[in-house]
Amino acid sequence: MSISSERRNKVMTDIIPKLDFRPFIGGRFVNLPSDDVLPVTDPYTGDVVITIPHSGEREVNLAVMAARQAFDNGSWANLHPRERASHIVKLADLIDKNLETIALVETLDTGRPFKGALGWEVPNASEVFRYYAGWADKITGHTLPDIAGVNIENYQEPIGVCAAIMPWNFPFAALAWKIAPALAAGCTVVVKAAERAPLTTLLLATYVSQVGFPAGVVNIIAGNGNTTGSALAKNRDVDKISFTGSATTAQQVIRDSLDHLPGWSLELGGKSANVILKDANLQDAARAAIGAMFTMSGQDCGAGSRLLLERDIADEFLSILLPLVKARRLGDPMDDATEQGPLIDYTQFERVSEYVDEARRSGGNILVGGSGTKDGPNFYLPTLITDIPLNARIVREEVFGPVATVHLFEGLDEAIRIANNSSYALAAAIWTASANNAQEFRRKIRAGTVWLNCYGWFDTVSPWGGRGLSGQGKELGKEGLDGFLITKAVFRM
Ligand code: NAD
């Protein structure tokens, strides 16, 4: 049996049947009164692998009530910060102990290559929990100079009950990015797993129950966006919504919660420009562009989906890049040789196909790719499109698939103008041998993250997040913690 069949067999027969995917509310797994279920499909085969309980408004309200009580009774916020840290570290330990199990479930559920799940995503979650555990006893206030004999103190307090609404593209890491800082700050949380990939989010409840967090501190449910997600957004006991997903859904979440105006942090999409100047190291830039455009089959908010080439080197650069694109190994995500797995589902496949077909109809030149493959129902070829106007839909909107558009420019000013011509502002990169060019780009580009002669780097210590349709607020780093704290000003006579 091949290693990929062995892994799929193991997760399907040894792991999934033994896991508890029921909603976790108030410190225990609960049975739903209805038989409402959510089918979970394997993106590689397109088959339903399991059905799980679908939480509705009733479970949302129970989960928020449990989180509210746990916050208000101080069982978590008033715990000694080092005690909070110790719970969070225990959770990280359990993740480390179960790395392979979580990575297998993540691969089955999202179609992301196992190598990436085991090598990056799951360890990253554990690292993020440890990092924020370290912050728990470093949350301080400060004293301001007296004014007319009045003493002024500022306290940093946990914001309260936090709703975490999850995406499907890297759900396990995204989960840590949200709940680790929330827990370190002393908040309680209600997590809604993404309906298209809910399994590892729900799996975390097993480890949470093993750590022994006070009841109601962490609640995890799964459900559809327009029912369960919307009920969560509307619940007035939610003090903060930490959302990762598309800009359109974020706008709906804001509308649904306008009545009570909770805090929002919004990690949304991107349309990031990857700029190659003529003085760049073209070999390095081409290799990095492959990862920028096609990691996670392009279902990555930071994807470099607009490739900007200085006209003088465009032909040479493409002559290096295209063979690399064509050599990309698509296949079973359980296989270590696979570089690109399937899209999350057939709906996503149709969405990607539609964007590319529209670009083709409007005169776009498909340099490579442009169709599905025989690897499975949800596979799409890595695709590059050129000769497409800057106002075309495929250039303006996030496709969320292995598709990039190629644009030519002359000089740094034009590159920056094109790069900034987007409603999104998540990330951008430039490749150049000139420190001056790099610094000018860094200063003028509208983006939350800028990569100079590299692509895709981020780190737990450094904040991630964009502007405009890419969202607001930051995750990771100290700023990721600040989003779960609120300042209380005290004046003392
Ligand atoms: P989505 O907006 O469809 O769904 C995100 C979440 O919102 C899901 O849990 C969904 O159930 C929920 N939801 C849907 N409708 C809702 C509603 N009316 N009320 C409340 N919740 C609702 O996004 P997606 O397709 O799951 O994720 C892909 C998007 O996420 C892409 O745009 C991607 O760029 C973005 N993303 C951003 C980052 C980042 O860090 N900036 C990271 C990952 C993904």
mmCIF file with all atom_site columns, N, CA and C in Angstrom, residues 293-336:
data_model
loop_
_atom_site.group_PDB
_atom_site.id
_atom_site.type_symbol
_atom_site.label_atom_id
_atom_site.label_alt_id
_atom_site.label_comp_id
_atom_site.label_asym_id
_atom_site.label_entity_id
_atom_site.label_seq_id
_atom_site.pdbx_PDB_ins_code
_atom_site.Cartn_x
_atom_site.Cartn_y
_atom_site.Cartn_z
_atom_site.occupancy
_atom_site.B_iso_or_equiv
_atom_site.pdbx_formal_charge
_atom_site.auth_seq_id
_atom_site.auth_comp_id
_atom_site.auth_asym_id
_atom_site.auth_atom_id
_atom_site.pdbx_PDB_model_num
ATOM 1   N N  . MET A 1 293 ? 2.091  32.131 -5.599  1.00 0.00 ? 293 MET A N  1
ATOM 2   C CA . MET A 1 293 ? 0.837  32.023 -6.362  1.00 0.00 ? 293 MET A CA 1
ATOM 3   C C  . MET A 1 293 ? 0.059  30.743 -6.051  1.00 0.00 ? 293 MET A C  1
ATOM 4   N N  . PHE A 1 294 ? 0.780  29.672 -5.730  1.00 0.00 ? 294 PHE A N  1
ATOM 5   C CA . PHE A 1 294 ? 0.108  28.367 -5.757  1.00 0.00 ? 294 PHE A CA 1
ATOM 6   C C  . PHE A 1 294 ? 0.080  27.601 -4.435  1.00 0.00 ? 294 PHE A C  1
ATOM 7   N N  . THR A 1 295 ? 0.695  28.146 -3.363  1.00 0.00 ? 295 THR A N  1
ATOM 8   C CA . THR A 1 295 ? 0.607  27.461 -2.072  1.00 0.00 ? 295 THR A CA 1
ATOM 9   C C  . THR A 1 295 ? -0.864 27.299 -1.712  1.00 0.00 ? 295 THR A C  1
ATOM 10  N N  . MET A 1 296 ? -1.200 26.175 -1.127  1.00 0.00 ? 296 MET A N  1
ATOM 11  C CA . MET A 1 296 ? -2.594 25.868 -0.752  1.00 0.00 ? 296 MET A CA 1
ATOM 12  C C  . MET A 1 296 ? -3.521 25.998 -1.962  1.00 0.00 ? 296 MET A C  1
ATOM 13  N N  . SER A 1 297 ? -2.992 25.643 -3.146  1.00 0.00 ? 297 SER A N  1
ATOM 14  C CA . SER A 1 297 ? -3.757 25.789 -4.390  1.00 0.00 ? 297 SER A CA 1
ATOM 15  C C  . SER A 1 297 ? -4.265 27.221 -4.570  1.00 0.00 ? 297 SER A C  1
ATOM 16  N N  . GLY A 1 298 ? -3.492 28.162 -4.061  1.00 0.00 ? 298 GLY A N  1
ATOM 17  C CA . GLY A 1 298 ? -3.867 29.576 -4.199  1.00 0.00 ? 298 GLY A CA 1
ATOM 18  C C  . GLY A 1 298 ? -4.967 30.005 -3.234  1.00 0.00 ? 298 GLY A C  1
ATOM 19  N N  . GLN A 1 299 ? -5.412 29.096 -2.389  1.00 0.00 ? 299 GLN A N  1
ATOM 20  C CA . GLN A 1 299 ? -6.468 29.443 -1.415  1.00 0.00 ? 299 GLN A CA 1
ATOM 21  C C  . GLN A 1 299 ? -5.798 30.014 -0.162  1.00 0.00 ? 299 GLN A C  1
ATOM 22  N N  . ASP A 1 300 ? -5.122 31.098 -0.366  1.00 0.00 ? 300 ASP A N  1
ATOM 23  C CA . ASP A 1 300 ? -4.290 31.687 0.674   1.00 0.00 ? 300 ASP A CA 1
ATOM 24  C C  . ASP A 1 300 ? -4.502 33.194 0.595   1.00 0.00 ? 300 ASP A C  1
ATOM 25  N N  . CYS A 1 301 ? -4.877 33.792 1.731   1.00 0.00 ? 301 CYS A N  1
ATOM 26  C CA . CYS A 1 301 ? -5.183 35.227 1.697   1.00 0.00 ? 301 CYS A CA 1
ATOM 27  C C  . CYS A 1 301 ? -3.976 36.048 1.245   1.00 0.00 ? 301 CYS A C  1
ATOM 28  N N  . GLY A 1 302 ? -2.766 35.559 1.519   1.00 0.00 ? 302 GLY A N  1
ATOM 29  C CA . GLY A 1 302 ? -1.565 36.311 1.165   1.00 0.00 ? 302 GLY A CA 1
ATOM 30  C C  . GLY A 1 302 ? -1.015 35.955 -0.207  1.00 0.00 ? 302 GLY A C  1
ATOM 31  N N  . ALA A 1 303 ? -1.769 35.213 -0.998  1.00 0.00 ? 303 ALA A N  1
ATOM 32  C CA . ALA A 1 303 ? -1.262 34.755 -2.304  1.00 0.00 ? 303 ALA A CA 1
ATOM 33  C C  . ALA A 1 303 ? -0.830 35.928 -3.178  1.00 0.00 ? 303 ALA A C  1
ATOM 34  N N  . GLY A 1 304 ? 0.268  35.747 -3.880  1.00 0.00 ? 304 GLY A N  1
ATOM 35  C CA . GLY A 1 304 ? 0.756  36.777 -4.808  1.00 0.00 ? 304 GLY A CA 1
ATOM 36  C C  . GLY A 1 304 ? 0.037  36.606 -6.131  1.00 0.00 ? 304 GLY A C  1
ATOM 37  N N  . SER A 1 305 ? -1.230 36.989 -6.165  1.00 0.00 ? 305 SER A N  1
ATOM 38  C CA . SER A 1 305 ? -2.072 36.663 -7.320  1.00 0.00 ? 305 SER A CA 1
ATOM 39  C C  . SER A 1 305 ? -1.975 37.696 -8.437  1.00 0.00 ? 305 SER A C  1
ATOM 40  N N  . ARG A 1 306 ? -1.213 38.781 -8.192  1.00 0.00 ? 306 ARG A N  1
ATOM 41  C CA . ARG A 1 306 ? -0.907 39.712 -9.297  1.00 0.00 ? 306 ARG A CA 1
ATOM 42  C C  . ARG A 1 306 ? 0.611  39.748 -9.433  1.00 0.00 ? 306 ARG A C  1
ATOM 43  N N  . LEU A 1 307 ? 1.085  39.236 -10.560 1.00 0.00 ? 307 LEU A N  1
ATOM 44  C CA . LEU A 1 307 ? 2.530  39.179 -10.803 1.00 0.00 ? 307 LEU A CA 1
ATOM 45  C C  . LEU A 1 307 ? 2.898  40.339 -11.718 1.00 0.00 ? 307 LEU A C  1
ATOM 46  N N  . LEU A 1 308 ? 3.721  41.249 -11.227 1.00 0.00 ? 308 LEU A N  1
ATOM 47  C CA . LEU A 1 308 ? 4.066  42.465 -11.985 1.00 0.00 ? 308 LEU A CA 1
ATOM 48  C C  . LEU A 1 308 ? 5.514  42.359 -12.469 1.00 0.00 ? 308 LEU A C  1
ATOM 49  N N  . LEU A 1 309 ? 5.696  42.402 -13.788 1.00 0.00 ? 309 LEU A N  1
ATOM 50  C CA . LEU A 1 309 ? 7.034  42.205 -14.362 1.00 0.00 ? 309 LEU A CA 1
ATOM 51  C C  . LEU A 1 309 ? 7.491  43.464 -15.083 1.00 0.00 ? 309 LEU A C  1
ATOM 52  N N  . GLU A 1 310 ? 8.732  43.874 -14.825 1.00 0.00 ? 310 GLU A N  1
ATOM 53  C CA . GLU A 1 310 ? 9.289  45.015 -15.575 1.00 0.00 ? 310 GLU A CA 1
ATOM 54  C C  . GLU A 1 310 ? 9.457  44.558 -17.026 1.00 0.00 ? 310 GLU A C  1
ATOM 55  N N  . ARG A 1 311 ? 8.976  45.399 -17.941 1.00 0.00 ? 311 ARG A N  1
ATOM 56  C CA . ARG A 1 311 ? 8.857  44.982 -19.348 1.00 0.00 ? 311 ARG A CA 1
ATOM 57  C C  . ARG A 1 311 ? 10.158 44.379 -19.901 1.00 0.00 ? 311 ARG A C  1
ATOM 58  N N  . ASP A 1 312 ? 11.312 44.998 -19.577 1.00 0.00 ? 312 ASP A N  1
ATOM 59  C CA . ASP A 1 312 ? 12.596 44.546 -20.154 1.00 0.00 ? 312 ASP A CA 1
ATOM 60  C C  . ASP A 1 312 ? 12.915 43.085 -19.839 1.00 0.00 ? 312 ASP A C  1
ATOM 61  N N  . ILE A 1 313 ? 12.478 42.603 -18.694 1.00 0.00 ? 313 ILE A N  1
ATOM 62  C CA . ILE A 1 313 ? 12.862 41.229 -18.317 1.00 0.00 ? 313 ILE A CA 1
ATOM 63  C C  . ILE A 1 313 ? 11.668 40.260 -18.355 1.00 0.00 ? 313 ILE A C  1
ATOM 64  N N  . ALA A 1 314 ? 10.512 40.739 -18.831 1.00 0.00 ? 314 ALA A N  1
ATOM 65  C CA . ALA A 1 314 ? 9.302  39.905 -18.751 1.00 0.00 ? 314 ALA A CA 1
ATOM 66  C C  . ALA A 1 314 ? 9.481  38.571 -19.490 1.00 0.00 ? 314 ALA A C  1
ATOM 67  N N  . ASP A 1 315 ? 10.012 38.628 -20.726 1.00 0.00 ? 315 ASP A N  1
ATOM 68  C CA . ASP A 1 315 ? 10.139 37.386 -21.500 1.00 0.00 ? 315 ASP A CA 1
ATOM 69  C C  . ASP A 1 315 ? 11.112 36.424 -20.820 1.00 0.00 ? 315 ASP A C  1
ATOM 70  N N  . GLU A 1 316 ? 12.244 37.004 -20.377 1.00 0.00 ? 316 GLU A N  1
ATOM 71  C CA . GLU A 1 316 ? 13.257 36.153 -19.729 1.00 0.00 ? 316 GLU A CA 1
ATOM 72  C C  . GLU A 1 316 ? 12.683 35.529 -18.448 1.00 0.00 ? 316 GLU A C  1
ATOM 73  N N  . PHE A 1 317 ? 11.981 36.359 -17.675 1.00 0.00 ? 317 PHE A N  1
ATOM 74  C CA . PHE A 1 317 ? 11.421 35.852 -16.416 1.00 0.00 ? 317 PHE A CA 1
ATOM 75  C C  . PHE A 1 317 ? 10.415 34.735 -16.694 1.00 0.00 ? 317 PHE A C  1
ATOM 76  N N  . LEU A 1 318 ? 9.548  34.952 -17.689 1.00 0.00 ? 318 LEU A N  1
ATOM 77  C CA . LEU A 1 318 ? 8.537  33.930 -17.976 1.00 0.00 ? 318 LEU A CA 1
ATOM 78  C C  . LEU A 1 318 ? 9.191  32.649 -18.507 1.00 0.00 ? 318 LEU A C  1
ATOM 79  N N  . SER A 1 319 ? 10.320 32.803 -19.191 1.00 0.00 ? 319 SER A N  1
ATOM 80  C CA . SER A 1 319 ? 10.993 31.589 -19.707 1.00 0.00 ? 319 SER A CA 1
ATOM 81  C C  . SER A 1 319 ? 11.570 30.767 -18.547 1.00 0.00 ? 319 SER A C  1
ATOM 82  N N  . ILE A 1 320 ? 11.826 31.415 -17.416 1.00 0.00 ? 320 ILE A N  1
ATOM 83  C CA . ILE A 1 320 ? 12.268 30.658 -16.228 1.00 0.00 ? 320 ILE A CA 1
ATOM 84  C C  . ILE A 1 320 ? 11.041 30.124 -15.480 1.00 0.00 ? 320 ILE A C  1
ATOM 85  N N  . LEU A 1 321 ? 10.012 30.963 -15.406 1.00 0.00 ? 321 LEU A N  1
ATOM 86  C CA . LEU A 1 321 ? 8.853  30.633 -14.564 1.00 0.00 ? 321 LEU A CA 1
ATOM 87  C C  . LEU A 1 321 ? 7.979  29.516 -15.159 1.00 0.00 ? 321 LEU A C  1
ATOM 88  N N  . LEU A 1 322 ? 7.686  29.593 -16.451 1.00 0.00 ? 322 LEU A N  1
ATOM 89  C CA . LEU A 1 322 ? 6.695  28.672 -17.016 1.00 0.00 ? 322 LEU A CA 1
ATOM 90  C C  . LEU A 1 322 ? 7.083  27.199 -16.868 1.00 0.00 ? 322 LEU A C  1
ATOM 91  N N  . PRO A 1 323 ? 8.357  26.835 -17.101 1.00 0.00 ? 323 PRO A N  1
ATOM 92  C CA . PRO A 1 323 ? 8.699  25.418 -16.868 1.00 0.00 ? 323 PRO A CA 1
ATOM 93  C C  . PRO A 1 323 ? 8.479  25.016 -15.404 1.00 0.00 ? 323 PRO A C  1
ATOM 94  N N  . LEU A 1 324 ? 8.714  25.937 -14.485 1.00 0.00 ? 324 LEU A N  1
ATOM 95  C CA . LEU A 1 324 ? 8.487  25.605 -13.069 1.00 0.00 ? 324 LEU A CA 1
ATOM 96  C C  . LEU A 1 324 ? 6.998  25.377 -12.807 1.00 0.00 ? 324 LEU A C  1
ATOM 97  N N  . VAL A 1 325 ? 6.177  26.197 -13.437 1.00 0.00 ? 325 VAL A N  1
ATOM 98  C CA . VAL A 1 325 ? 4.721  26.038 -13.252 1.00 0.00 ? 325 VAL A CA 1
ATOM 99  C C  . VAL A 1 325 ? 4.295  24.680 -13.799 1.00 0.00 ? 325 VAL A C  1
ATOM 100 N N  . LYS A 1 326 ? 4.802  24.377 -15.000 1.00 0.00 ? 326 LYS A N  1
ATOM 101 C CA . LYS A 1 326 ? 4.380  23.120 -15.649 1.00 0.00 ? 326 LYS A CA 1
ATOM 102 C C  . LYS A 1 326 ? 4.878  21.900 -14.892 1.00 0.00 ? 326 LYS A C  1
ATOM 103 N N  . ALA A 1 327 ? 6.007  22.071 -14.176 1.00 0.00 ? 327 ALA A N  1
ATOM 104 C CA . ALA A 1 327 ? 6.585  20.916 -13.471 1.00 0.00 ? 327 ALA A CA 1
ATOM 105 C C  . ALA A 1 327 ? 5.925  20.673 -12.115 1.00 0.00 ? 327 ALA A C  1
ATOM 106 N N  . ARG A 1 328 ? 5.031  21.560 -11.742 1.00 0.00 ? 328 ARG A N  1
ATOM 107 C CA . ARG A 1 328 ? 4.430  21.449 -10.411 1.00 0.00 ? 328 ARG A CA 1
ATOM 108 C C  . ARG A 1 328 ? 3.663  20.137 -10.297 1.00 0.00 ? 328 ARG A C  1
ATOM 109 N N  . ARG A 1 329 ? 3.915  19.441 -9.158  1.00 0.00 ? 329 ARG A N  1
ATOM 110 C CA . ARG A 1 329 ? 3.306  18.105 -8.990  1.00 0.00 ? 329 ARG A CA 1
ATOM 111 C C  . ARG A 1 329 ? 1.964  18.218 -8.270  1.00 0.00 ? 329 ARG A C  1
ATOM 112 N N  . LEU A 1 330 ? 0.892  17.917 -9.004  1.00 0.00 ? 330 LEU A N  1
ATOM 113 C CA . LEU A 1 330 ? -0.433 17.890 -8.415  1.00 0.00 ? 330 LEU A CA 1
ATOM 114 C C  . LEU A 1 330 ? -0.756 16.459 -8.023  1.00 0.00 ? 330 LEU A C  1
ATOM 115 N N  . GLY A 1 331 ? -1.544 16.277 -6.985  1.00 0.00 ? 331 GLY A N  1
ATOM 116 C CA . GLY A 1 331 ? -1.905 14.901 -6.649  1.00 0.00 ? 331 GLY A CA 1
ATOM 117 C C  . GLY A 1 331 ? -2.511 14.786 -5.268  1.00 0.00 ? 331 GLY A C  1
ATOM 118 N N  . ASP A 1 332 ? -2.480 13.540 -4.785  1.00 0.00 ? 332 ASP A N  1
ATOM 119 C CA . ASP A 1 332 ? -3.075 13.213 -3.491  1.00 0.00 ? 332 ASP A CA 1
ATOM 120 C C  . ASP A 1 332 ? -2.366 14.010 -2.383  1.00 0.00 ? 332 ASP A C  1
ATOM 121 N N  . PRO A 1 333 ? -3.088 14.811 -1.643  1.00 0.00 ? 333 PRO A N  1
ATOM 122 C CA . PRO A 1 333 ? -2.432 15.606 -0.600  1.00 0.00 ? 333 PRO A CA 1
ATOM 123 C C  . PRO A 1 333 ? -1.799 14.766 0.504   1.00 0.00 ? 333 PRO A C  1
ATOM 124 N N  . MET A 1 334 ? -2.181 13.492 0.582   1.00 0.00 ? 334 MET A N  1
ATOM 125 C CA . MET A 1 334 ? -1.570 12.618 1.591   1.00 0.00 ? 334 MET A CA 1
ATOM 126 C C  . MET A 1 334 ? -0.172 12.167 1.162   1.00 0.00 ? 334 MET A C  1
ATOM 127 N N  . ASP A 1 335 ? 0.177  12.419 -0.108  1.00 0.00 ? 335 ASP A N  1
ATOM 128 C CA . ASP A 1 335 ? 1.449  11.962 -0.661  1.00 0.00 ? 335 ASP A CA 1
ATOM 129 C C  . ASP A 1 335 ? 2.513  13.054 -0.450  1.00 0.00 ? 335 ASP A C  1
ATOM 130 N N  . ASP A 1 336 ? 3.683  12.659 0.070   1.00 0.00 ? 336 ASP A N  1
ATOM 131 C CA . ASP A 1 336 ? 4.727  13.653 0.343   1.00 0.00 ? 336 ASP A CA 1
ATOM 132 C C  . ASP A 1 336 ? 5.264  14.329 -0.920  1.00 0.00 ? 336 ASP A C  1
#
